[in-house]
């Protein structure tokens, strides 16, 4: 195990040195354009329902877990705001689509609000006005030659389903399959890219932290792992549903979107830190990727080993990490048409010796690490967002080696600031991360097929409210009209996508 970790860590360090050498040896990075990517490469931008739509209780929409959390506990949001109106994209979607077209993106990724089309979470009540809204949005995109990429679940579970346990209750898989079936029937003839679940790792955190919906701490009972287990089962069920009933007639692609940082050992010469960095990769990305993308399936062996051992030490009769049936392992394995990847930043990892401590059972503590950032790394407005472009290339290569180079569609990548129109920090971020992506694609032969920027609009940034802005379009949240204004980064993207001189 140590030898494997050392080899992987040496390769990570080599990746950084190669990237830095590329930067020093030429000025090509400053002249990169979309035309230097493969012709079939897909360029897009993204949003999510709760963050932009607003109309939280309009036209028959039901309550979701973020509605409930921010209305009952407004203090969990930095500025005590919510997504009740947000960008008001429910009413302004045509303007948003026009902006996407103006900048030149080919793909618009958005999510369906489960509770907007199924207010109770189940198909006993179908809200036709909600269904029609998404039909209108999809038609508007297609009329402007923009391809919709639709996420079924981006964190906004209908509250009635949370009332019966949410993602910790195995019955949720049946409800999710019924919801997906309705979506495929209603929109599938016009949608060619589907994402089942966005960032299941972050969905897990809602069952560990009070600051993200549903705001429960179930770690000691294994609620995080139970959530992960049911998310994976739900993804597999929906993928196989599409494969069996819809693929032949609709011809679309289905996958899941996973988020990951690049993990570097804080002390590159420390075997313990090297092993710790790889351990974080396996827990935070491998937990979801290994069952789907590996040749053997199931959870990563190191994750299974550690959680089982810790559970036994805690005196439990069973592991906090549930087990798949043999059939579930086979159904999960290969349940993808591409690798959806969200990436923003990187971290430094240090091994943490917990043998002499009383450690509370949790997903975080099972990893036995401390994480930090290099003080030399520039920072975005979000405290966690450090600008480490070389990490992007390292992560893409890790996926290539670990999972036999699957087709990767980067479904989110972006930078936060205060919302200024002259957003040079965002332009610098995109410039460097796109250069790193290009090196991974061209030099390293990573099979990257598309890139979707986060985000087209400033929006409700979860517990940060409106204090952190990710958009290339400014939204005035003090205005009832939610006035939009293009930022300098929107011009940057238009130049990158349209003009040969690039950036």
Coordinates of C-alpha atoms in Angstrom, one line a residue:
X1 CA 0.0 0.0 0.0
X2 CA 2.8 2.4 0.9
X3 CA 4.6 1.6 -2.4
X4 CA 1.4 2.4 -4.3
X5 CA 0.9 5.7 -2.5
X6 CA 4.5 6.7 -3.0
X7 CA 4.3 6.0 -6.7
X8 CA 1.1 8.0 -7.0
X9 CA 2.4 10.9 -5.0
X10 CA 5.7 11.0 -7.1
X11 CA 3.5 11.2 -10.2
X12 CA 1.5 14.0 -8.7
X13 CA 4.6 16.0 -8.0
X14 CA 5.9 15.3 -11.5
X15 CA 2.6 16.6 -12.9
X16 CA 3.1 19.9 -11.1
X17 CA 6.7 20.2 -12.3
X18 CA 5.7 19.5 -15.9
X19 CA 2.9 22.1 -15.7
X20 CA 5.2 24.7 -14.3
X21 CA 7.8 23.9 -17.0
X22 CA 5.2 24.4 -19.7
X23 CA 4.4 27.8 -18.3
X24 CA 8.0 28.8 -18.2
X25 CA 9.0 27.5 -21.7
X26 CA 6.5 29.4 -23.8
X27 CA 3.8 32.0 -24.1
X28 CA 1.2 29.8 -25.8
X29 CA -0.9 29.8 -22.6
X30 CA -1.8 33.4 -23.3
X31 CA -3.1 32.7 -26.8
X32 CA -5.3 29.7 -26.1
X33 CA -8.8 29.7 -27.7
X34 CA -11.6 27.2 -28.1
X35 CA -10.4 26.5 -31.6
X36 CA -7.3 24.8 -30.1
X37 CA -9.6 22.2 -28.6
X38 CA -11.2 19.3 -30.6
X39 CA -14.0 20.4 -32.9
X40 CA -16.5 18.2 -31.0
X41 CA -15.5 19.6 -27.6
X42 CA -18.6 21.0 -25.9
X43 CA -18.5 24.4 -24.2
X44 CA -21.2 25.3 -21.7
X45 CA -22.3 27.2 -18.6
X46 CA -24.3 26.1 -15.6
X47 CA -26.9 27.0 -13.0
X48 CA -29.0 25.1 -10.5
X49 CA -32.8 25.4 -9.7
X50 CA -32.7 26.6 -6.1
X51 CA -29.9 29.0 -6.7
X52 CA -31.5 30.9 -9.6
X53 CA -35.2 30.1 -10.2
X54 CA -36.9 31.8 -7.3
X55 CA -40.8 31.5 -7.3
X56 CA -40.3 29.2 -4.3
X57 CA -44.1 28.7 -3.7
X58 CA -45.5 29.8 -7.1
X59 CA -47.7 27.9 -9.6
X60 CA -48.0 24.8 -7.4
X61 CA -44.4 24.2 -6.4
X62 CA -43.9 22.3 -3.2
X63 CA -41.5 23.0 -0.3
X64 CA -38.0 21.6 -0.5
X65 CA -35.4 21.0 2.2
X66 CA -33.6 24.3 1.4
X67 CA -36.9 26.2 1.6
X68 CA -37.4 24.7 5.0
X69 CA -33.9 25.2 6.3
X70 CA -33.5 28.9 5.4
X71 CA -37.0 29.8 6.5
X72 CA -36.7 28.1 9.9
X73 CA -32.9 28.8 10.5
X74 CA -32.0 32.0 8.6
X75 CA -28.9 32.4 10.7
X76 CA -27.2 29.5 8.9
X77 CA -26.8 31.9 5.9
X78 CA -24.1 34.5 6.1
X79 CA -26.4 37.4 5.1
X80 CA -29.6 35.8 6.3
X81 CA -30.9 35.7 2.8
X82 CA -32.6 32.9 0.9
X83 CA -33.6 31.6 -2.6
X84 CA -37.2 32.7 -2.5
X85 CA -36.6 35.0 -5.5
X86 CA -32.9 34.5 -6.2
X87 CA -32.3 35.5 -9.8
X88 CA -36.0 35.1 -10.7
X89 CA -35.1 32.9 -13.6
X90 CA -38.5 31.3 -13.3
X91 CA -39.8 34.5 -15.0
X92 CA -36.6 35.6 -16.7
X93 CA -35.4 32.4 -18.4
X94 CA -35.7 33.9 -21.9
X95 CA -33.3 36.7 -21.0
X96 CA -30.9 34.2 -19.5
X97 CA -31.0 32.0 -22.6
X98 CA -30.4 35.1 -24.7
X99 CA -27.3 35.8 -22.6
X100 CA -26.0 32.3 -23.0
X101 CA -26.4 32.6 -26.8
X102 CA -24.8 36.0 -26.9
X103 CA -21.7 34.8 -25.1
X104 CA -21.5 31.8 -27.4
X105 CA -21.9 28.7 -25.2
X106 CA -23.2 25.5 -26.9
X107 CA -24.5 23.9 -23.7
X108 CA -26.6 25.1 -20.8
X109 CA -26.6 23.0 -17.7
X110 CA -29.6 23.5 -15.4
X111 CA -31.4 21.4 -12.8
X112 CA -35.0 20.5 -12.4
X113 CA -36.6 21.3 -9.1
X114 CA -38.1 18.0 -8.0
X115 CA -40.7 19.7 -5.8
X116 CA -41.7 22.1 -8.7
X117 CA -43.0 19.2 -10.8
X118 CA -43.8 16.8 -7.9
X119 CA -44.9 18.9 -4.9
X120 CA -45.1 15.8 -2.6
X121 CA -42.1 14.2 -4.1
X122 CA -44.3 11.4 -5.5
X123 CA -46.2 11.0 -8.7
X124 CA -49.5 11.1 -7.0
X125 CA -49.6 14.9 -7.7
X126 CA -48.0 16.1 -10.9
X127 CA -47.7 19.9 -11.2
X128 CA -48.4 20.6 -14.8
X129 CA -47.3 24.2 -14.5
X130 CA -44.0 23.1 -13.3
X131 CA -43.6 20.6 -16.1
X132 CA -44.5 23.3 -18.6
X133 CA -41.9 25.7 -17.3
X134 CA -39.1 23.2 -18.1
X135 CA -40.7 22.4 -21.5
X136 CA -40.6 26.1 -22.2
X137 CA -37.0 26.5 -21.0
X138 CA -35.8 23.5 -23.1
X139 CA -37.7 24.8 -26.2
X140 CA -36.1 28.2 -25.8
X141 CA -32.7 26.7 -25.6
X142 CA -33.2 24.5 -28.6
X143 CA -34.6 27.5 -30.6
X144 CA -31.3 29.3 -29.9
X145 CA -29.2 26.3 -30.9
X146 CA -28.2 25.6 -27.3
X147 CA -28.1 22.0 -26.0
X148 CA -29.7 21.4 -22.6
X149 CA -27.8 19.4 -20.0
X150 CA -30.3 18.5 -17.3
X151 CA -29.5 17.6 -13.7
X152 CA -32.3 15.7 -11.9
X153 CA -31.1 16.3 -8.4
X154 CA -29.1 19.4 -7.2
X155 CA -29.7 19.2 -3.5
X156 CA -33.3 20.4 -3.3
X157 CA -35.2 17.3 -2.0
X158 CA -39.0 17.7 -1.6
X159 CA -39.6 18.3 2.1
X160 CA -42.2 15.5 2.4
X161 CA -39.6 13.0 1.5
X162 CA -37.2 14.4 4.1
X163 CA -40.0 14.0 6.6
X164 CA -39.7 10.2 6.2
X165 CA -35.9 10.2 6.4
X166 CA -34.8 11.6 3.1
X167 CA -31.7 10.0 1.6
X168 CA -31.1 7.8 4.8
X169 CA -34.3 5.9 4.0
X170 CA -33.9 3.2 1.3
X171 CA -37.4 3.9 0.0
X172 CA -36.0 7.1 -1.5
X173 CA -34.6 5.0 -4.4
X174 CA -38.1 4.2 -5.5
X175 CA -39.3 7.8 -5.3
X176 CA -36.2 9.0 -7.3
X177 CA -36.8 6.4 -10.0
X178 CA -40.5 7.5 -10.4
X179 CA -39.4 11.1 -10.6
X180 CA -36.7 10.4 -13.2
X181 CA -39.2 8.3 -15.2
X182 CA -41.5 11.3 -15.4
X183 CA -38.6 13.6 -16.4
X184 CA -37.5 11.2 -19.2
X185 CA -41.1 10.9 -20.5
X186 CA -41.7 14.6 -20.3
X187 CA -38.5 16.0 -21.7
X188 CA -36.3 13.1 -22.9
X189 CA -37.2 13.5 -26.6
X190 CA -35.4 16.9 -26.5
X191 CA -32.7 16.3 -23.9
X192 CA -29.5 14.4 -24.9
X193 CA -27.5 14.8 -21.7
X194 CA -28.7 13.9 -18.2
X195 CA -27.0 14.0 -14.8
X196 CA -28.7 12.0 -12.1
X197 CA -27.2 13.6 -9.0
X198 CA -25.0 16.6 -8.5
X199 CA -22.1 16.1 -6.0
X200 CA -23.3 13.3 -3.8
X201 CA -20.4 14.1 -1.5
X202 CA -22.0 17.4 -0.7
X203 CA -25.5 15.8 -0.3
X204 CA -23.8 13.6 2.4
X205 CA -22.7 16.7 4.3
X206 CA -26.4 17.6 4.8
X207 CA -26.7 14.6 7.1
X208 CA -23.6 15.7 9.1
X209 CA -23.7 19.5 9.2
X210 CA -26.3 21.9 10.4
X211 CA -25.3 24.5 7.8
X212 CA -26.5 22.6 4.7
X213 CA -29.9 21.1 4.1
X214 CA -31.4 19.2 5.6
X215 CA -29.1 20.3 8.5
X216 CA -28.9 17.0 10.4
X217 CA -26.0 15.4 12.3
X218 CA -26.3 11.7 11.8
X219 CA -22.6 10.9 11.7
X220 CA -22.4 8.7 14.8
X221 CA -25.1 6.5 13.5
X222 CA -23.5 6.2 10.1
X223 CA -26.0 8.5 8.4
X224 CA -23.4 9.9 6.0
X225 CA -22.5 6.5 4.6
X226 CA -26.2 5.4 4.5
X227 CA -26.9 8.6 2.4
X228 CA -24.0 7.8 0.1
X229 CA -25.2 4.2 -0.3
X230 CA -28.7 5.2 -1.2
X231 CA -27.5 7.9 -3.6
X232 CA -25.5 5.4 -5.5
X233 CA -28.4 2.9 -5.5
X234 CA -30.7 5.7 -6.8
X235 CA -28.2 6.6 -9.6
X236 CA -27.8 3.0 -10.7
X237 CA -31.6 2.5 -10.8
X238 CA -32.2 5.5 -12.9
X239 CA -29.3 4.8 -15.3
X240 CA -30.6 1.3 -15.9
X241 CA -34.2 2.6 -16.3
X242 CA -33.0 4.9 -19.1
X243 CA -30.9 2.2 -20.6
X244 CA -33.8 -0.2 -20.7
X245 CA -36.8 2.0 -21.6
X246 CA -35.6 5.2 -23.2
X247 CA -32.1 5.0 -24.8
X248 CA -33.2 3.3 -28.0
X249 CA -35.9 5.9 -28.7
X250 CA -34.3 9.1 -27.2
X251 CA -30.6 8.4 -27.8
X252 CA -29.4 10.4 -24.8
X253 CA -26.5 10.0 -22.4
X254 CA -26.8 9.6 -18.6
X255 CA -24.2 9.9 -15.8
X256 CA -23.5 11.4 -12.4
X257 CA -21.5 14.5 -11.4
X258 CA -18.8 14.0 -8.7
X259 CA -16.8 16.8 -7.1
X260 CA -13.2 16.6 -6.2
X261 CA -10.2 18.6 -5.2
X262 CA -6.6 17.7 -6.1
X263 CA -4.9 16.4 -2.9
X264 CA -1.2 17.1 -2.4
X265 CA 0.8 15.7 0.5
X266 CA 1.8 18.6 2.7
X267 CA 5.3 17.1 3.1
X268 CA 6.1 15.5 -0.3
X269 CA 8.9 13.4 1.2
X270 CA 6.7 12.0 4.0
X271 CA 5.4 8.5 3.3
X272 CA 2.5 9.1 5.7
X273 CA 1.4 12.3 4.0
X274 CA 1.7 10.6 0.6
X275 CA -0.6 7.8 1.8
X276 CA -2.9 10.3 3.4
X277 CA -3.3 12.3 0.2
X278 CA -4.3 9.2 -1.8
X279 CA -6.6 8.2 1.1
X280 CA -8.5 11.4 0.7
X281 CA -8.8 10.8 -3.1
X282 CA -10.3 7.4 -2.3
X283 CA -12.7 8.6 0.4
X284 CA -14.0 11.7 -1.3
X285 CA -13.9 10.8 -5.0
X286 CA -13.5 7.0 -5.0
X287 CA -16.4 6.4 -2.6
X288 CA -18.7 7.3 -5.5
X289 CA -16.5 6.8 -8.5
X290 CA -15.1 3.3 -7.7
X291 CA -18.5 1.6 -7.7
X292 CA -19.4 3.1 -11.1
X293 CA -16.1 3.5 -13.0
X294 CA -13.7 0.8 -11.8
X295 CA -13.5 -2.6 -13.4
X296 CA -14.1 -4.4 -10.1
X297 CA -16.9 -2.2 -8.8
X298 CA -18.0 -1.8 -5.2
X299 CA -16.4 0.7 -2.7
X300 CA -12.7 1.3 -2.7
X301 CA -11.0 -1.5 -0.7
X302 CA -9.1 1.1 1.5
X303 CA -12.4 2.7 2.4
X304 CA -14.1 -0.6 3.2
X305 CA -11.1 -1.7 5.3
X306 CA -10.9 1.5 7.4
X307 CA -14.6 2.0 8.0
X308 CA -15.1 -1.7 8.9
X309 CA -12.2 -1.6 11.3
X310 CA -13.3 1.6 13.0
X311 CA -16.9 0.3 13.3
X312 CA -15.6 -2.8 15.0
X313 CA -13.5 -0.8 17.4
X314 CA -16.6 1.2 18.2
X315 CA -18.3 -2.0 19.3
X316 CA -20.9 -2.1 16.5
X317 CA -22.4 -5.3 15.2
X318 CA -22.2 -4.0 11.6
X319 CA -20.1 -1.5 9.6
X320 CA -21.3 2.1 9.3
X321 CA -20.6 1.6 5.6
X322 CA -23.5 -0.6 4.2
X323 CA -22.8 -3.4 1.8
X324 CA -24.2 -3.7 -1.7
X325 CA -25.8 -7.0 -2.9
X326 CA -24.0 -8.8 -5.7
X327 CA -26.7 -7.6 -8.0
X328 CA -26.3 -4.0 -6.9
X329 CA -22.5 -4.2 -7.5
X330 CA -23.1 -5.3 -11.1
X331 CA -25.9 -2.8 -11.7
X332 CA -23.7 0.1 -10.5
X333 CA -20.6 -1.0 -12.4
X334 CA -20.5 0.7 -15.8
X335 CA -23.6 2.9 -15.1
X336 CA -22.2 5.9 -16.9
X337 CA -21.9 7.4 -20.4
X338 CA -19.3 10.0 -19.2
X339 CA -17.6 11.1 -16.0
X340 CA -19.2 14.3 -14.8
X341 CA -16.6 16.3 -12.8
X342 CA -16.9 19.5 -10.7
X343 CA -13.6 21.0 -9.7
X344 CA -12.6 24.3 -8.1
X345 CA -9.6 24.0 -5.9
X346 CA -6.9 21.9 -4.3
X347 CA -5.7 21.1 -0.7
X348 CA -2.7 20.0 1.2
X349 CA -3.0 16.8 3.2
X350 CA -1.2 15.7 6.4
X351 CA -1.6 12.3 8.0
X352 CA -3.3 12.4 11.4
X353 CA -2.4 9.8 14.1
X354 CA -5.7 9.1 15.9
X355 CA -4.6 5.9 17.8
X356 CA -4.5 7.6 21.2
X357 CA -7.5 9.8 20.8
X358 CA -11.2 9.3 21.4
X359 CA -12.6 10.1 18.0
X360 CA -16.2 10.6 17.2
X361 CA -17.4 8.3 14.4
X362 CA -17.7 10.2 11.1
X363 CA -16.8 10.2 7.5
X364 CA -14.3 13.0 8.1
X365 CA -12.6 11.3 11.0
X366 CA -12.4 8.0 9.2
X367 CA -10.0 9.7 6.8
X368 CA -7.5 10.4 9.6
X369 CA -6.1 13.6 8.0
X370 CA -5.7 17.3 8.5
X371 CA -6.1 19.5 5.4
X372 CA -4.8 23.0 4.8
X373 CA -3.8 25.4 2.0
X374 CA -0.5 26.8 0.9
X375 CA -0.4 30.4 2.1
X376 CA 1.1 31.3 -1.3
X377 CA -2.1 30.1 -3.2
X378 CA -4.3 33.1 -4.2
X379 CA -7.8 32.9 -2.8
X380 CA -11.3 33.6 -4.1
X381 CA -14.0 35.2 -2.0
X382 CA -15.1 31.8 -0.8
X383 CA -12.8 30.8 2.1
X384 CA -12.2 27.3 0.6
X385 CA -11.4 28.4 -2.9
X386 CA -7.7 28.6 -3.6
X387 CA -6.4 29.2 -7.1
X388 CA -4.3 26.1 -7.9
X389 CA -4.5 25.5 -11.7
X390 CA -1.9 22.8 -11.7
X391 CA -4.3 20.8 -9.5
X392 CA -6.8 20.5 -12.3
X393 CA -4.3 18.7 -14.5
X394 CA -3.2 16.5 -11.7
X395 CA -6.9 15.5 -10.9
X396 CA -7.7 14.7 -14.5
X397 CA -4.6 12.5 -14.7
X398 CA -5.6 10.7 -11.5
X399 CA -9.0 9.9 -13.0
X400 CA -7.4 8.8 -16.2
X401 CA -5.1 6.4 -14.4
X402 CA -7.5 5.2 -11.8
X403 CA -10.5 4.6 -14.1
X404 CA -9.0 3.8 -17.5
X405 CA -9.4 7.2 -19.0
X406 CA -13.2 7.6 -19.2
X407 CA -14.7 10.5 -21.2
X408 CA -14.8 13.4 -18.7
X409 CA -17.2 16.3 -19.0
X410 CA -16.2 19.1 -16.6
X411 CA -19.6 20.1 -15.4
X412 CA -18.5 22.9 -13.0
X413 CA -15.4 25.1 -12.6
X414 CA -15.4 28.7 -11.5
X415 CA -14.3 31.5 -9.2
X416 CA -16.0 33.6 -6.5
X417 CA -15.5 37.3 -5.7
X418 CA -17.6 40.2 -4.4
X419 CA -19.5 40.7 -7.6
X420 CA -17.6 43.5 -9.3
X421 CA -18.1 44.1 -13.0
X422 CA -14.3 44.4 -13.6
X423 CA -13.8 40.8 -12.4
X424 CA -10.1 40.3 -13.4
X425 CA -9.6 37.7 -10.8
X426 CA -12.2 35.5 -12.4
X427 CA -10.6 36.0 -15.9
X428 CA -7.2 35.1 -14.4
X429 CA -8.7 32.0 -12.8
X430 CA -10.4 30.8 -16.1
X431 CA -7.2 31.6 -18.1
X432 CA -5.0 29.4 -15.9
X433 CA -7.5 26.6 -15.4
X434 CA -8.3 26.3 -19.1
X435 CA -4.6 26.2 -19.8
X436 CA -4.2 23.4 -17.3
X437 CA -7.1 21.6 -18.9
X438 CA -5.7 22.0 -22.3
X439 CA -2.3 20.5 -21.2
X440 CA -4.2 17.5 -19.7
X441 CA -6.1 17.0 -22.9
X442 CA -3.3 17.5 -25.5
X443 CA -0.1 16.5 -23.7
X444 CA -1.4 13.9 -21.3
X445 CA -4.2 12.5 -23.5
X446 CA -6.8 12.8 -20.8
X447 CA -10.2 12.0 -22.4
X448 CA -11.9 15.3 -21.7
X449 CA -14.9 15.9 -23.9
X450 CA -16.5 19.1 -22.5
X451 CA -16.3 22.0 -20.1
X452 CA -19.1 23.8 -18.3
X453 CA -18.3 27.0 -16.5
X454 CA -19.9 27.9 -13.1
X455 CA -21.8 30.1 -13.4
X456 CA -23.5 32.2 -16.0
X457 CA -25.2 34.2 -13.3
X458 CA -24.5 35.5 -9.8
X459 CA -26.8 33.4 -7.6
X460 CA -27.7 32.2 -4.1
X461 CA -24.5 30.5 -2.9
X462 CA -26.0 28.3 -0.3
X463 CA -24.8 29.1 3.3
X464 CA -22.8 32.1 1.8
X465 CA -26.0 33.6 0.5
X466 CA -25.3 36.5 -1.9
X467 CA -21.9 37.4 -0.3
X468 CA -20.0 35.3 -2.7
X469 CA -20.6 35.7 -6.5
X470 CA -19.6 33.2 -9.1
X471 CA -21.3 34.7 -12.1
X472 CA -20.0 36.1 -15.3
X473 CA -23.2 38.1 -15.3
X474 CA -23.9 40.5 -12.4
X475 CA -27.4 40.3 -10.8
X476 CA -28.7 43.2 -8.8
X477 CA -30.4 41.4 -5.9
X478 CA -31.6 44.7 -4.5
X479 CA -33.7 45.4 -7.6
X480 CA -37.2 43.9 -8.0
X481 CA -36.3 43.3 -11.6
X482 CA -33.1 41.4 -10.7
X483 CA -31.3 43.5 -13.4
X484 CA -28.5 41.6 -15.2
X485 CA -25.3 43.2 -16.4
X486 CA -22.5 41.5 -18.3
X487 CA -19.2 41.5 -16.4
X488 CA -15.7 41.7 -18.0
X489 CA -15.5 37.9 -17.7
X490 CA -18.5 37.5 -20.0
X491 CA -16.6 39.5 -22.7
X492 CA -13.6 37.2 -22.0
X493 CA -15.6 34.1 -22.6
X494 CA -17.2 35.6 -25.8
X495 CA -13.6 36.3 -27.0
X496 CA -12.4 32.9 -26.1
X497 CA -15.2 31.1 -27.9
X498 CA -15.5 33.4 -30.9
X499 CA -12.3 35.3 -31.7
X500 CA -9.1 33.7 -33.0
X501 CA -6.8 35.9 -30.9
X502 CA -8.2 34.4 -27.7
X503 CA -7.0 35.7 -24.3

